[in-house]
Coordinates of C-alpha atoms in Angstrom, one line a residue:
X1 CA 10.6 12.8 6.7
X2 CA 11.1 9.0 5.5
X3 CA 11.7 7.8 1.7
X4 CA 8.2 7.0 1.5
X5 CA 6.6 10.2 2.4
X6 CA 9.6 12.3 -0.2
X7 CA 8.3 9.6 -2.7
X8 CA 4.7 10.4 -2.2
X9 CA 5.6 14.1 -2.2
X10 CA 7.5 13.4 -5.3
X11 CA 4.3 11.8 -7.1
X12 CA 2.4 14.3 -6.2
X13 CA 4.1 17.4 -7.1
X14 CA 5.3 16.7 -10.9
X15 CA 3.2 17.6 -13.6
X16 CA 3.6 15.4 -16.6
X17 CA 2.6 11.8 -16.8
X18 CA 6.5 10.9 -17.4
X19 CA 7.4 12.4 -14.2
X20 CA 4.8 10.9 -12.4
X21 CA 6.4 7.7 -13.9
X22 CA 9.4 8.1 -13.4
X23 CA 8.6 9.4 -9.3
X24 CA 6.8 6.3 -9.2
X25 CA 9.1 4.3 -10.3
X26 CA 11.6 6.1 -7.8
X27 CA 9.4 5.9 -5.0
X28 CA 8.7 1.7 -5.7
X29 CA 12.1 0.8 -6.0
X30 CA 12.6 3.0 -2.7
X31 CA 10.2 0.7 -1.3
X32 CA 11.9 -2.6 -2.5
X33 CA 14.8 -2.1 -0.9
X34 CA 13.4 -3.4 2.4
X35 CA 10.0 -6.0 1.9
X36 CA 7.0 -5.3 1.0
X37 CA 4.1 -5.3 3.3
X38 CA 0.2 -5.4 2.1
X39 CA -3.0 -6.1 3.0
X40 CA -5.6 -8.4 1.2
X41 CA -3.0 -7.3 -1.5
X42 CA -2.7 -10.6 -3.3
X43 CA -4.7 -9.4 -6.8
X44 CA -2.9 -6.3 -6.7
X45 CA 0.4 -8.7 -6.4
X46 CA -0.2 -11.1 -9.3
X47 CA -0.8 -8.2 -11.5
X48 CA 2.6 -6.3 -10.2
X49 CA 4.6 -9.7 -10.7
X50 CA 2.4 -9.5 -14.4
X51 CA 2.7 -6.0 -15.5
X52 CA 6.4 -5.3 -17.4
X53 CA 7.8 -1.6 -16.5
X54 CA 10.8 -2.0 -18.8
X55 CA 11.2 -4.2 -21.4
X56 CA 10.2 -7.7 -20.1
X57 CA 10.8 -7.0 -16.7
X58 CA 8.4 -6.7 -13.7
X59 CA 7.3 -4.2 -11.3
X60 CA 7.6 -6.9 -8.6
X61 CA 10.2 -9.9 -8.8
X62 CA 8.8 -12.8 -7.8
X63 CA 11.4 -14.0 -5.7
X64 CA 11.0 -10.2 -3.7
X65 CA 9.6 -11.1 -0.2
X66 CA 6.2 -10.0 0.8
X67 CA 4.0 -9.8 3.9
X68 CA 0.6 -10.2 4.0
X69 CA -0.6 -8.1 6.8
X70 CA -3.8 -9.8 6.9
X71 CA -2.9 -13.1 7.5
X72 CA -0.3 -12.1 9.9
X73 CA -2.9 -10.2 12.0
X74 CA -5.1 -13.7 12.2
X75 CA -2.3 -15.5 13.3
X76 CA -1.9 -13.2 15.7
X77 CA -5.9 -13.2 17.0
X78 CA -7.4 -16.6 14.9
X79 CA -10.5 -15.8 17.3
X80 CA -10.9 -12.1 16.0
X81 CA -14.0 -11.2 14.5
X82 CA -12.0 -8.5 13.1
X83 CA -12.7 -7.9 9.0
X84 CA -11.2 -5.5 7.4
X85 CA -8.4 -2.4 7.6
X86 CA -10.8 0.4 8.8
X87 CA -11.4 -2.4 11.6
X88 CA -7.9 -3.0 12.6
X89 CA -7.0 0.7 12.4
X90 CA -9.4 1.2 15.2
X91 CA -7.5 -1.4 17.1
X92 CA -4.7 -0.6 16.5
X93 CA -5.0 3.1 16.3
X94 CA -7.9 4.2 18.0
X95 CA -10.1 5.3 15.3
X96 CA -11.4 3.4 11.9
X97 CA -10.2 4.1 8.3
X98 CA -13.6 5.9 6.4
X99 CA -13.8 3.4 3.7
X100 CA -16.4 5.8 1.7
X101 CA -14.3 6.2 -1.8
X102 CA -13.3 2.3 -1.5
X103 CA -16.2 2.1 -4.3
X104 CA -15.3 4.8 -5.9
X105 CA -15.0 5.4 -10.1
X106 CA -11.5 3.8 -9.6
X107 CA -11.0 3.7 -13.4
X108 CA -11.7 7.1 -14.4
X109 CA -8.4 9.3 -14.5
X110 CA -7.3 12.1 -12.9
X111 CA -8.0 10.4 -9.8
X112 CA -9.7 13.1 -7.1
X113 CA -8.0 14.4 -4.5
X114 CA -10.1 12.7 -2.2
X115 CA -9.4 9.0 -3.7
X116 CA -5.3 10.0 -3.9
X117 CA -6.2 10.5 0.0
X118 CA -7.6 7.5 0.9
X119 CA -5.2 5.2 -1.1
X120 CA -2.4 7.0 0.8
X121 CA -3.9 6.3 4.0
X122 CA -4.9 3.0 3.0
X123 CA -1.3 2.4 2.4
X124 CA 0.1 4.6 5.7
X125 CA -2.3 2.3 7.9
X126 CA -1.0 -0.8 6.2
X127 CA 2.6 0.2 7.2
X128 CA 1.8 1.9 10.8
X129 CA 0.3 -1.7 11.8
X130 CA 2.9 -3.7 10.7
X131 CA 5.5 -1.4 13.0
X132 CA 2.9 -1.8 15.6
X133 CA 2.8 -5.3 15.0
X134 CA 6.4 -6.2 14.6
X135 CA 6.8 -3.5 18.1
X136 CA 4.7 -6.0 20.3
X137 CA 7.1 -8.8 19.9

C-alpha cells in the first residue's frame, strides 16, 4: 500500500473534522513531495494557489510543478476525438469512469459515500494514466 492510499485511508477513518484536517493535510503534503498531476484541474488549481491553510500560506506553492494530464494526452493524440476522463479510462484501461454523481449536490456536507467514491476514482484514474503514459515512453 502506497502513501496515497494510507492517506486516503487516513481521511477516511478519523472522526472529527480536525482530524480529517489534519489527515488531509498529511496526505497533501505526502503528495507534494513528488509533482502534482491533474486533469482539467486548472480551477481547482488557482483556488489551491488562493486558499491559505496556515497563516498566509497556500495549499499549493506556486512555483510547485504541475501536470496537466489533459493537455499531455492531446499532445500525445492531437487527432483524438477523445473528451473527457471516463473516455480516456476506457482507453487506457479498458472500461469508462461512470460519471453519474459528477453533477451531484457537491456543496452539501457530509459528502455520500457514493460521491467520496467517485472523487477517489476520479483521482486514482488521473494518476493510473499518467504511469501508463509516462510507461509508453
Amino acid at each position: 500500500m502506497g502513501h496515497f492510499e494510507r492517506a486516503l485511508g487516513a481521511c477516511a477513518h478519523r472522526a472529527s473534522g480536525i482530524a480529517r484536517a489534519d489527515a488531509l493535510r498529511s496526505a497533501f503534503d505526502g503528495a507534494l513531495r513528488g509533482r502534482l498531476v491533474g486533469f482539467g484541474a486548472a480551477q481547482d488549481l488557482s483556488r489551491l494557489r488562493a486558499t491559505p491553510r496556515r497563516g498566509s500560506e497556500a495549499w499549493l506553492p506556486p512555483e510547485y510543478p504541475v501536470v496537466e494530464l489533459q493537455s499531455l494526452l492531446k499532445v500525445r493524440a492531437p487527432a483524438s476525438r477523445l473528451v473527457g476522463l471516463s473516455a480516456y479510462a476506457a482507453e487506457f484501461l479498458g472500461k469508462p469512469l461512470d460519471k453519474a454523481l459528477q453533477c451531484s449536490r457537491w456543496e452539501l456536507r457530509p459528502l455520500s459515500r457514493g460521491q467520496r467514491i467517485y472523487a477517489a476514482l476520479d483521482a486514482v484514474m488521473v494518476a493510473i494514466i499518467y504511469d501508463k503514459l509516462r510507461a509508453e515512453r
